[in-house]
PDB file of C-alpha atoms in Angstrom:
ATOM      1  CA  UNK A   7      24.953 124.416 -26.254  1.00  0.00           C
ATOM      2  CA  UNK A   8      28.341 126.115 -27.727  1.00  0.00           C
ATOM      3  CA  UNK A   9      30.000 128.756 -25.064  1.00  0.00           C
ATOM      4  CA  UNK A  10      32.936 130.219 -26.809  1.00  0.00           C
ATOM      5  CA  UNK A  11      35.401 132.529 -23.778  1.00  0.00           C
ATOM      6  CA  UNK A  12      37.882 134.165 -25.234  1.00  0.00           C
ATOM      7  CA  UNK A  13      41.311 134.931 -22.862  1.00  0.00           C
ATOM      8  CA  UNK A  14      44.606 136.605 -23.131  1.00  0.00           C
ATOM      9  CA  UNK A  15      46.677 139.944 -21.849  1.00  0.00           C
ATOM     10  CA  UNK A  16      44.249 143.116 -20.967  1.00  0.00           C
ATOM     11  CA  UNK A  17      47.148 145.147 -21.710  1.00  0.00           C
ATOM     12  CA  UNK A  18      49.875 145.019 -24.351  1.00  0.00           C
ATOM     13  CA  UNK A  19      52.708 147.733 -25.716  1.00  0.00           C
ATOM     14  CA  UNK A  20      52.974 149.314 -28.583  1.00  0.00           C
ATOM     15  CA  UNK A  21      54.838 147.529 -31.181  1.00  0.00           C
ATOM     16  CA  UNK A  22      54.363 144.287 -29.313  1.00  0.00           C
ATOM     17  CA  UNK A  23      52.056 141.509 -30.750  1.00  0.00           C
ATOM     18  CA  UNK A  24      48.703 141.015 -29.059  1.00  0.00           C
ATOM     19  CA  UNK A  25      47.314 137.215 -28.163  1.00  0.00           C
ATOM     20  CA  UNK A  26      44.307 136.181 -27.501  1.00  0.00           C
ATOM     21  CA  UNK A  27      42.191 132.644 -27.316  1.00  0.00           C
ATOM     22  CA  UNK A  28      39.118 131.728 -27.784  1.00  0.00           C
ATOM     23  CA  UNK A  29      37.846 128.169 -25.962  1.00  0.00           C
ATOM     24  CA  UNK A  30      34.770 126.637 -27.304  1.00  0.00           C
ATOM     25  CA  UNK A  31      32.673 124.037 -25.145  1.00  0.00           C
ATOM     26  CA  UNK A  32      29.703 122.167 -25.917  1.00  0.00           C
ATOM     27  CA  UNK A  33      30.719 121.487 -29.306  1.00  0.00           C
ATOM     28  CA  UNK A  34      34.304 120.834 -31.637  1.00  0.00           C
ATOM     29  CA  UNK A  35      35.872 123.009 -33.668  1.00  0.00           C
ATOM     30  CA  UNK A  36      36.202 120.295 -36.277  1.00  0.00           C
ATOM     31  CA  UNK A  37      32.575 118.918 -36.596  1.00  0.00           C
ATOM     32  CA  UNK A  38      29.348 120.879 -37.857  1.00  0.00           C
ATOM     33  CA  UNK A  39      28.910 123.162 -40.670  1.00  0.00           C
ATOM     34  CA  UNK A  40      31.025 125.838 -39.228  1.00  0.00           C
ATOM     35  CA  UNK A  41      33.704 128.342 -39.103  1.00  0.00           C
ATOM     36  CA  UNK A  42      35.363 130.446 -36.611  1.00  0.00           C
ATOM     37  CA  UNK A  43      35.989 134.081 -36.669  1.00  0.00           C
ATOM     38  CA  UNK A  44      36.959 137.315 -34.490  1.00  0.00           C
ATOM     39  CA  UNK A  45      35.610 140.586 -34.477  1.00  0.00           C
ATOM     40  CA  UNK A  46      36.621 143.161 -32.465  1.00  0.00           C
ATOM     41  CA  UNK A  47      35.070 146.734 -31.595  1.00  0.00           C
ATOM     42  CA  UNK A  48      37.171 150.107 -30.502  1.00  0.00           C
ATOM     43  CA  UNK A  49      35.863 151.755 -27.589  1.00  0.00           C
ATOM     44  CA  UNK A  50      31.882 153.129 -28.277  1.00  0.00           C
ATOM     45  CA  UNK A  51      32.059 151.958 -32.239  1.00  0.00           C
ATOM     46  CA  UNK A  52      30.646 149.296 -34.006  1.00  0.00           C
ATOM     47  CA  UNK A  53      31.881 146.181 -35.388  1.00  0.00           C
ATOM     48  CA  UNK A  54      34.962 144.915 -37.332  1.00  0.00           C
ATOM     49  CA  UNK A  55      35.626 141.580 -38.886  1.00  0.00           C
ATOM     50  CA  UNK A  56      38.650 140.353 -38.163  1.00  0.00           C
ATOM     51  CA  UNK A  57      39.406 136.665 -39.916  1.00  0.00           C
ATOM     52  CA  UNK A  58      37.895 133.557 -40.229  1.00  0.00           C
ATOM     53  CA  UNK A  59      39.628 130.121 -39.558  1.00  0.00           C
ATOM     54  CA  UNK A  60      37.912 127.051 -41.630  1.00  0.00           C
ATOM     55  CA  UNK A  61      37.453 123.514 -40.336  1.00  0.00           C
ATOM     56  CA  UNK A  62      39.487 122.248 -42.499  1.00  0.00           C
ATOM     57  CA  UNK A  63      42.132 124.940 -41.285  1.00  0.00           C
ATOM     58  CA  UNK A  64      41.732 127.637 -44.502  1.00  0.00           C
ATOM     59  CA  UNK A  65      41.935 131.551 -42.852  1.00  0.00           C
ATOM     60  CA  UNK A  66      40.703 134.472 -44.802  1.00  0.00           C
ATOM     61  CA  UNK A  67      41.556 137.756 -43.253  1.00  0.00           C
ATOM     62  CA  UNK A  68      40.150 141.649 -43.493  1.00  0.00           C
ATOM     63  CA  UNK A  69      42.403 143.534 -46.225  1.00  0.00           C
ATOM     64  CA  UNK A  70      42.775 146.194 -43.851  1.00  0.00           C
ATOM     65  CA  UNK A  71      44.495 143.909 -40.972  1.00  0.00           C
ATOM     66  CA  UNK A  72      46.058 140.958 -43.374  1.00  0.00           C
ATOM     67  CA  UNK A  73      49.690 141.756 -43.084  1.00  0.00           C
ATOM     68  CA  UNK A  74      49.713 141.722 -39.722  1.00  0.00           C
ATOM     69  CA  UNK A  75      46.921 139.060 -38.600  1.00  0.00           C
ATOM     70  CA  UNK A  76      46.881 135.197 -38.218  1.00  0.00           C
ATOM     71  CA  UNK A  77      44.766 132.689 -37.115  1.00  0.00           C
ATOM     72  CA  UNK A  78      45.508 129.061 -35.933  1.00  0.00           C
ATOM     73  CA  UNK A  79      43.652 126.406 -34.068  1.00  0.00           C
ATOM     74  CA  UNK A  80      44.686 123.658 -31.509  1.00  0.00           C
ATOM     75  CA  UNK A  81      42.032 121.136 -32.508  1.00  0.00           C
ATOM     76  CA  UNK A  82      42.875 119.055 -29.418  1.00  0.00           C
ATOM     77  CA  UNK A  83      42.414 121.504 -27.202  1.00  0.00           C
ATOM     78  CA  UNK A  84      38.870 122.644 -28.975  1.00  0.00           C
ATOM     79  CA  UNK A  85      40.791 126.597 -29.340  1.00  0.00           C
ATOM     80  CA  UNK A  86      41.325 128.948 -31.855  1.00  0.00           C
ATOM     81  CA  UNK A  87      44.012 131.911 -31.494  1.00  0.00           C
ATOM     82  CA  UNK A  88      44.005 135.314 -33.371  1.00  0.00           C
ATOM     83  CA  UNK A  89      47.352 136.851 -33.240  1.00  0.00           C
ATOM     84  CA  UNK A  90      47.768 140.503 -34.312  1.00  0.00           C
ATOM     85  CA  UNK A  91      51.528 142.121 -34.852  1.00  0.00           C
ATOM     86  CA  UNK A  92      53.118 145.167 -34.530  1.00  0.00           C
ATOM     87  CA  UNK A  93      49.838 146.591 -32.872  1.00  0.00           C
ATOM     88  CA  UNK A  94      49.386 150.566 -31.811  1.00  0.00           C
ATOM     89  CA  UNK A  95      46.383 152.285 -29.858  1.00  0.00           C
ATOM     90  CA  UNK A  96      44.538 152.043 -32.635  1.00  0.00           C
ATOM     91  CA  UNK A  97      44.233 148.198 -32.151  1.00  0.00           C
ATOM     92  CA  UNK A  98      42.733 148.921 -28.557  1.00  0.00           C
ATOM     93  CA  UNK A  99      39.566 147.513 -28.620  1.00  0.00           C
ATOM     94  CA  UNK A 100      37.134 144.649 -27.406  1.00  0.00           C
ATOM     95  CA  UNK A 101      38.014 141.150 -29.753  1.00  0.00           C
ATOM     96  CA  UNK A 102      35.259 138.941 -29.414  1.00  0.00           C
ATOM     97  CA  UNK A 103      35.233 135.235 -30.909  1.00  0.00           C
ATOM     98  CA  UNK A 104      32.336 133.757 -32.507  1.00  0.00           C
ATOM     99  CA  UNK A 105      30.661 130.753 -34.222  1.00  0.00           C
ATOM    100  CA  UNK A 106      30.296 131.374 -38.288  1.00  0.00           C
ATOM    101  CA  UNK A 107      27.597 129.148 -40.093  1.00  0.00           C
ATOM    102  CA  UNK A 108      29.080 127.898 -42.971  1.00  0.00           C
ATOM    103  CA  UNK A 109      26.965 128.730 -45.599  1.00  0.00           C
ATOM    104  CA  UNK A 110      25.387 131.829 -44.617  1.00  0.00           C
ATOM    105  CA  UNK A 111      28.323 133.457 -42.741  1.00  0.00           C
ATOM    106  CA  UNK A 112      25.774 134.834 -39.854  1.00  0.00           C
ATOM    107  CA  UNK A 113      27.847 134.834 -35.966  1.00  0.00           C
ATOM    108  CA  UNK A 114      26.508 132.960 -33.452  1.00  0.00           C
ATOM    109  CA  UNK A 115      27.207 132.786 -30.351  1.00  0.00           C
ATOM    110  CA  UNK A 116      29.682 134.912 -29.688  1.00  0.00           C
ATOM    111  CA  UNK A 117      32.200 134.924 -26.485  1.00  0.00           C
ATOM    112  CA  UNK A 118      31.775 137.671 -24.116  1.00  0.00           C
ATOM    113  CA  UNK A 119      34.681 139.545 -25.269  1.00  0.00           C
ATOM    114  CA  UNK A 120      37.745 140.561 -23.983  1.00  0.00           C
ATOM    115  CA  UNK A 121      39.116 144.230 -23.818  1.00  0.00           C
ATOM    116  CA  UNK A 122      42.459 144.275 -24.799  1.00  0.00           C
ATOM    117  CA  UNK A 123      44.546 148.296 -24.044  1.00  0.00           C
ATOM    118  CA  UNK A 124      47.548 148.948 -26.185  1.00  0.00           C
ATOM    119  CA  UNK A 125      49.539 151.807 -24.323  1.00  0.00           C
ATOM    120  CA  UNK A 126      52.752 151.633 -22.385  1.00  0.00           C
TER     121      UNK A 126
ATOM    122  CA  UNK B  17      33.550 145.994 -49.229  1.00  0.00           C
ATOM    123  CA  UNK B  18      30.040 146.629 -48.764  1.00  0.00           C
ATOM    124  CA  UNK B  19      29.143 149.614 -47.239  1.00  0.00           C
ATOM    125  CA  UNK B  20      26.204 149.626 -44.650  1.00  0.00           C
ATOM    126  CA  UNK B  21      24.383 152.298 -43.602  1.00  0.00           C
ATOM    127  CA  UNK B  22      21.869 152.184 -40.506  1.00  0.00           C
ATOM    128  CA  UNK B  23      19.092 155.024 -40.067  1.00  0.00           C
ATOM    129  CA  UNK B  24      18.898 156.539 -37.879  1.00  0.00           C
ATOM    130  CA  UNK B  25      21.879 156.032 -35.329  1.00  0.00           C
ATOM    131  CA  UNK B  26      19.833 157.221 -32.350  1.00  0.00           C
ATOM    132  CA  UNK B  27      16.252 156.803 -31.668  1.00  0.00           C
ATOM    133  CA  UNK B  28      13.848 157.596 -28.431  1.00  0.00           C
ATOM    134  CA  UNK B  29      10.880 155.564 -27.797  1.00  0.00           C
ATOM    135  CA  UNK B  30       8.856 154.100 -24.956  1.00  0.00           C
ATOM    136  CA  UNK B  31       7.589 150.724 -24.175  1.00  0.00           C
ATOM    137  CA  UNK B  32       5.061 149.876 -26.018  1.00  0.00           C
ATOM    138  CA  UNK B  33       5.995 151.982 -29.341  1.00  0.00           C
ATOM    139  CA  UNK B  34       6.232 150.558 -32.547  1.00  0.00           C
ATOM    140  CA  UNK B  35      10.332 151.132 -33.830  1.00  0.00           C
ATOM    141  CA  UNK B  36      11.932 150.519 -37.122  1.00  0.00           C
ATOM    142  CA  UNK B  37      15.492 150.585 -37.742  1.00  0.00           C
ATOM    143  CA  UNK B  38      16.600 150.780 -41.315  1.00  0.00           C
ATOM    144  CA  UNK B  39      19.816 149.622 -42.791  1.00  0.00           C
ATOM    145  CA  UNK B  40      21.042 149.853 -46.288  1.00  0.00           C
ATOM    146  CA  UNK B  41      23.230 148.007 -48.624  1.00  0.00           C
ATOM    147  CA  UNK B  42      25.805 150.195 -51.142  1.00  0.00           C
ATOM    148  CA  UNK B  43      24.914 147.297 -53.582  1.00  0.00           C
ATOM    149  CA  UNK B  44      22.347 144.187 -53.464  1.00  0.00           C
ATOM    150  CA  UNK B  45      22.731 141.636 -51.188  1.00  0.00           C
ATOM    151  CA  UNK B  46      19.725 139.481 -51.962  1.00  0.00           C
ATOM    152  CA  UNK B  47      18.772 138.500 -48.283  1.00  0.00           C
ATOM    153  CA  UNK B  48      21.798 137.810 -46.753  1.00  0.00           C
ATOM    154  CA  UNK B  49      21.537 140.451 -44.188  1.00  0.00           C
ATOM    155  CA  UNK B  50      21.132 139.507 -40.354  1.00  0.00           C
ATOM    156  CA  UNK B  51      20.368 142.243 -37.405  1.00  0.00           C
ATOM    157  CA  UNK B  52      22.360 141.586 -33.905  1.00  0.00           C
ATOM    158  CA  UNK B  53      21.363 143.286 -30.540  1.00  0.00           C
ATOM    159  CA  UNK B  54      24.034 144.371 -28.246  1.00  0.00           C
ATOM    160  CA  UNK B  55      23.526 145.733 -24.758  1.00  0.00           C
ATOM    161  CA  UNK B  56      25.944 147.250 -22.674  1.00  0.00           C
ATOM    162  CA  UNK B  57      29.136 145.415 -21.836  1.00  0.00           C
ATOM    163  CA  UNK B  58      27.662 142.529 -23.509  1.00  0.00           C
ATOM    164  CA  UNK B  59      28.196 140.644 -27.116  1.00  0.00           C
ATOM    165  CA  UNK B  60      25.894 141.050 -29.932  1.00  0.00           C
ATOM    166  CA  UNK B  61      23.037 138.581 -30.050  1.00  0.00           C
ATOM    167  CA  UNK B  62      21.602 137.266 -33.099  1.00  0.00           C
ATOM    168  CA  UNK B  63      17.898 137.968 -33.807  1.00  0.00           C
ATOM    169  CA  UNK B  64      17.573 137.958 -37.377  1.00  0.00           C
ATOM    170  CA  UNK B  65      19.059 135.952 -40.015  1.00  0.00           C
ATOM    171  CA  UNK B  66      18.538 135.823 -43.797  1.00  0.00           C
ATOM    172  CA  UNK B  67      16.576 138.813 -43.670  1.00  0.00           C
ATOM    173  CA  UNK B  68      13.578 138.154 -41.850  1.00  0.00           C
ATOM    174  CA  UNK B  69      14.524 134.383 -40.142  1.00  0.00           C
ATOM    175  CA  UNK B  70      13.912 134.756 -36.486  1.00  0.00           C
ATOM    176  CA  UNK B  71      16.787 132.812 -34.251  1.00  0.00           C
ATOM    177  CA  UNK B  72      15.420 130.599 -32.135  1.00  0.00           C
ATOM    178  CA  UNK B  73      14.467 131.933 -28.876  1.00  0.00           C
ATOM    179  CA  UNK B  74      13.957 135.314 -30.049  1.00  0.00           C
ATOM    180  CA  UNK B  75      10.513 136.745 -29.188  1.00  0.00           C
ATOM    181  CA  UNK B  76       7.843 137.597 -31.815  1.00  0.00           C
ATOM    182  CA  UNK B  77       8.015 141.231 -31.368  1.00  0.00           C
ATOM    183  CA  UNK B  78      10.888 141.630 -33.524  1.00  0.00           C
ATOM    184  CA  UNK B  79      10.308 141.066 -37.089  1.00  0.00           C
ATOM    185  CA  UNK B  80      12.849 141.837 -40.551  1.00  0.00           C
ATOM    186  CA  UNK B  81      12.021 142.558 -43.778  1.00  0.00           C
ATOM    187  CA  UNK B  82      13.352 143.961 -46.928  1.00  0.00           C
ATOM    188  CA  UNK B  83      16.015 142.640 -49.721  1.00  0.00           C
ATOM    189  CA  UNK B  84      18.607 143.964 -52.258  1.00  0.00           C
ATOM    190  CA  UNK B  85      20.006 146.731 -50.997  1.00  0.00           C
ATOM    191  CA  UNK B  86      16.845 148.100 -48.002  1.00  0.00           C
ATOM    192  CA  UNK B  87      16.129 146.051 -45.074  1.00  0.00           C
ATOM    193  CA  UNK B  88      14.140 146.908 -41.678  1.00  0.00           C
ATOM    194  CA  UNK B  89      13.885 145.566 -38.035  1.00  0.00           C
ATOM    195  CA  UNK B  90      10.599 146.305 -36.085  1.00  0.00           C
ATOM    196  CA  UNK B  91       9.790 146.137 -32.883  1.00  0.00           C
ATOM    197  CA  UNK B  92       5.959 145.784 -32.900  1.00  0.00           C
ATOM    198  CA  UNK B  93       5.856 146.364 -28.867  1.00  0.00           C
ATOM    199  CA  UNK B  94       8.735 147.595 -27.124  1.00  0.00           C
ATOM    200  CA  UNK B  95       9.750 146.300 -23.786  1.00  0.00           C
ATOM    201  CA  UNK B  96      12.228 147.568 -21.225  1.00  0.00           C
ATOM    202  CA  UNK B  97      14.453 144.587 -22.296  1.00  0.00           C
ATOM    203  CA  UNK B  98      14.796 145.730 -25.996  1.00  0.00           C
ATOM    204  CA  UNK B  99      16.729 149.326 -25.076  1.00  0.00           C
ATOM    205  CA  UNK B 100      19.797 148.234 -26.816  1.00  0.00           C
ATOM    206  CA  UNK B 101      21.970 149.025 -29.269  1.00  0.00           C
ATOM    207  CA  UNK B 102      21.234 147.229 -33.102  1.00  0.00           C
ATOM    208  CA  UNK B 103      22.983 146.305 -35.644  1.00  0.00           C
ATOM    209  CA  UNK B 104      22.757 144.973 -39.029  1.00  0.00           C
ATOM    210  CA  UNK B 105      25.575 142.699 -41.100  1.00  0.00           C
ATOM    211  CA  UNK B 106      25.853 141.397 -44.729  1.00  0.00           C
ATOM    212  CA  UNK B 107      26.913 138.258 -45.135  1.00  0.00           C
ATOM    213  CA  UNK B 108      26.566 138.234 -49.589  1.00  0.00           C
ATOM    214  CA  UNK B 109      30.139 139.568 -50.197  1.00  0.00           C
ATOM    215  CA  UNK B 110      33.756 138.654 -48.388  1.00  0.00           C
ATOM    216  CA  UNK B 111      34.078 140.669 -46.496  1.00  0.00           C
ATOM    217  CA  UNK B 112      31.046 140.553 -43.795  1.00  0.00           C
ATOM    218  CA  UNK B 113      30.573 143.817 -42.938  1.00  0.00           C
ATOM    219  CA  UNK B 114      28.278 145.551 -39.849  1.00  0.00           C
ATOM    220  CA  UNK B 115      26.259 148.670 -40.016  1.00  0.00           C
ATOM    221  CA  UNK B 116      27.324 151.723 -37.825  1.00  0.00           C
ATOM    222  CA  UNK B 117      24.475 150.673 -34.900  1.00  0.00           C
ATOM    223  CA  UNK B 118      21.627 152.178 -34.055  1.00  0.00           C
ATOM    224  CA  UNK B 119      20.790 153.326 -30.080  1.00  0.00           C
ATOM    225  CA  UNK B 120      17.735 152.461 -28.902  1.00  0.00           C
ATOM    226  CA  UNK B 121      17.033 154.624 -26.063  1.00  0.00           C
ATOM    227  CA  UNK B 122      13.900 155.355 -23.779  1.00  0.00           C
TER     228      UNK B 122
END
């Protein structure tokens, strides 16, 4: 079965630009009828969409976060990446990577999440 | 964006009560609404899907119903296991959105 873990810096400073990957086992990132997203979720609230990346590479991004968000892949690696710029305290939060069906857009699984702290 | 709006955000129940959560669409989404369950320091879990499409592995207890703009999760029975927080997601317009969550608490 797809595990998706997502790793990168716990910590990162304002102004800085916050990295994180997501690995995915059990399955490719190219194959299947899906996508890959992240979502992320500040401390006690609920959920944010992030982006999506495509199998065929496309990204779509939240309005609210497009000018500073990107998403890439390393397709021989079986990763995805979500880089976010210029980042403050508000961007401190849990990002969590998940598995998007393609047609009907529900996450699953997800990857256990990793709590990334902007403060200096 | 779609606005979704869970009721209520807290609840108290026992096991063995009969919960519903209800979440609600600021315009119709046919069914493309699923509910996720997220416990403490975990990631949300998919239990429902398309409205009222229970994921695989996901006991019989919890059921969804509703399209449009209303939808409900129940929990005929509930079990230690199921004090959680829920929420719900629409997946009809970019961009998904989530509901606010809903506490389940004994």
């Amino acid at each position: 079965q797809v595990q998706l873990q997502e790793s990168g810096p716990g910590l990162v400073q304002p102004s800085q630009t916050l990295s994180l990957t997501c690995t995915v086992s059990g399955g490719s990132i190219n194959s299947g009828p899906y996508h890959w997203t992240w979502i992320r979720q500040h401390p006690g609230k609920g959920l944010e969409w992030i982006g999506y990346i495509y199998n065929s590479g496309s990204t779509y991004y939240n309005s609210s976060l497009k000018s500073r968000v990107s998403i890439s892949r390393d397709t021989s690696n079986n990763q995805f990446s979500l880089k976010l710029r210029s980042v403050t305290a508000a961007d401190t939060a849990v990002y969590y990577c998940a598995r998007v069906f393609k047609t009907t857009n529900w996450f699953d699984p997800w990857g256990q999440g990793t709590l990334v702290s902007v403060s200096s | 964006d779609i606005q979704m709006t869970q009721s209520p955000s807290s609840v108290s129940a026992s096991v063995g009560d009969r919960v519903t959560i209800t979440c609600r669409a600021s315009q119709g989404i046919s069914s493309w609404l699923a509910w996720y369950q997220q416990k403490p320091g975990k990631a949300p879990k998919l239990l429902i899907y398309a409205a009222s499409s229970l994921q695989s592995g996901v006991p019989s207890r919890f059921s969804g119903s509703g399209s449009g703009t209303d939808f409900t999760l129940t929990i005929s029975s509930l079990q230690p296991e199921d004090f959680a927080t829920y929420y719900c997601q629409q997946a009809n317009s970019f961009p998904p959105t989530f509901g606010q969550g809903t506490k389940l608490e004994i």
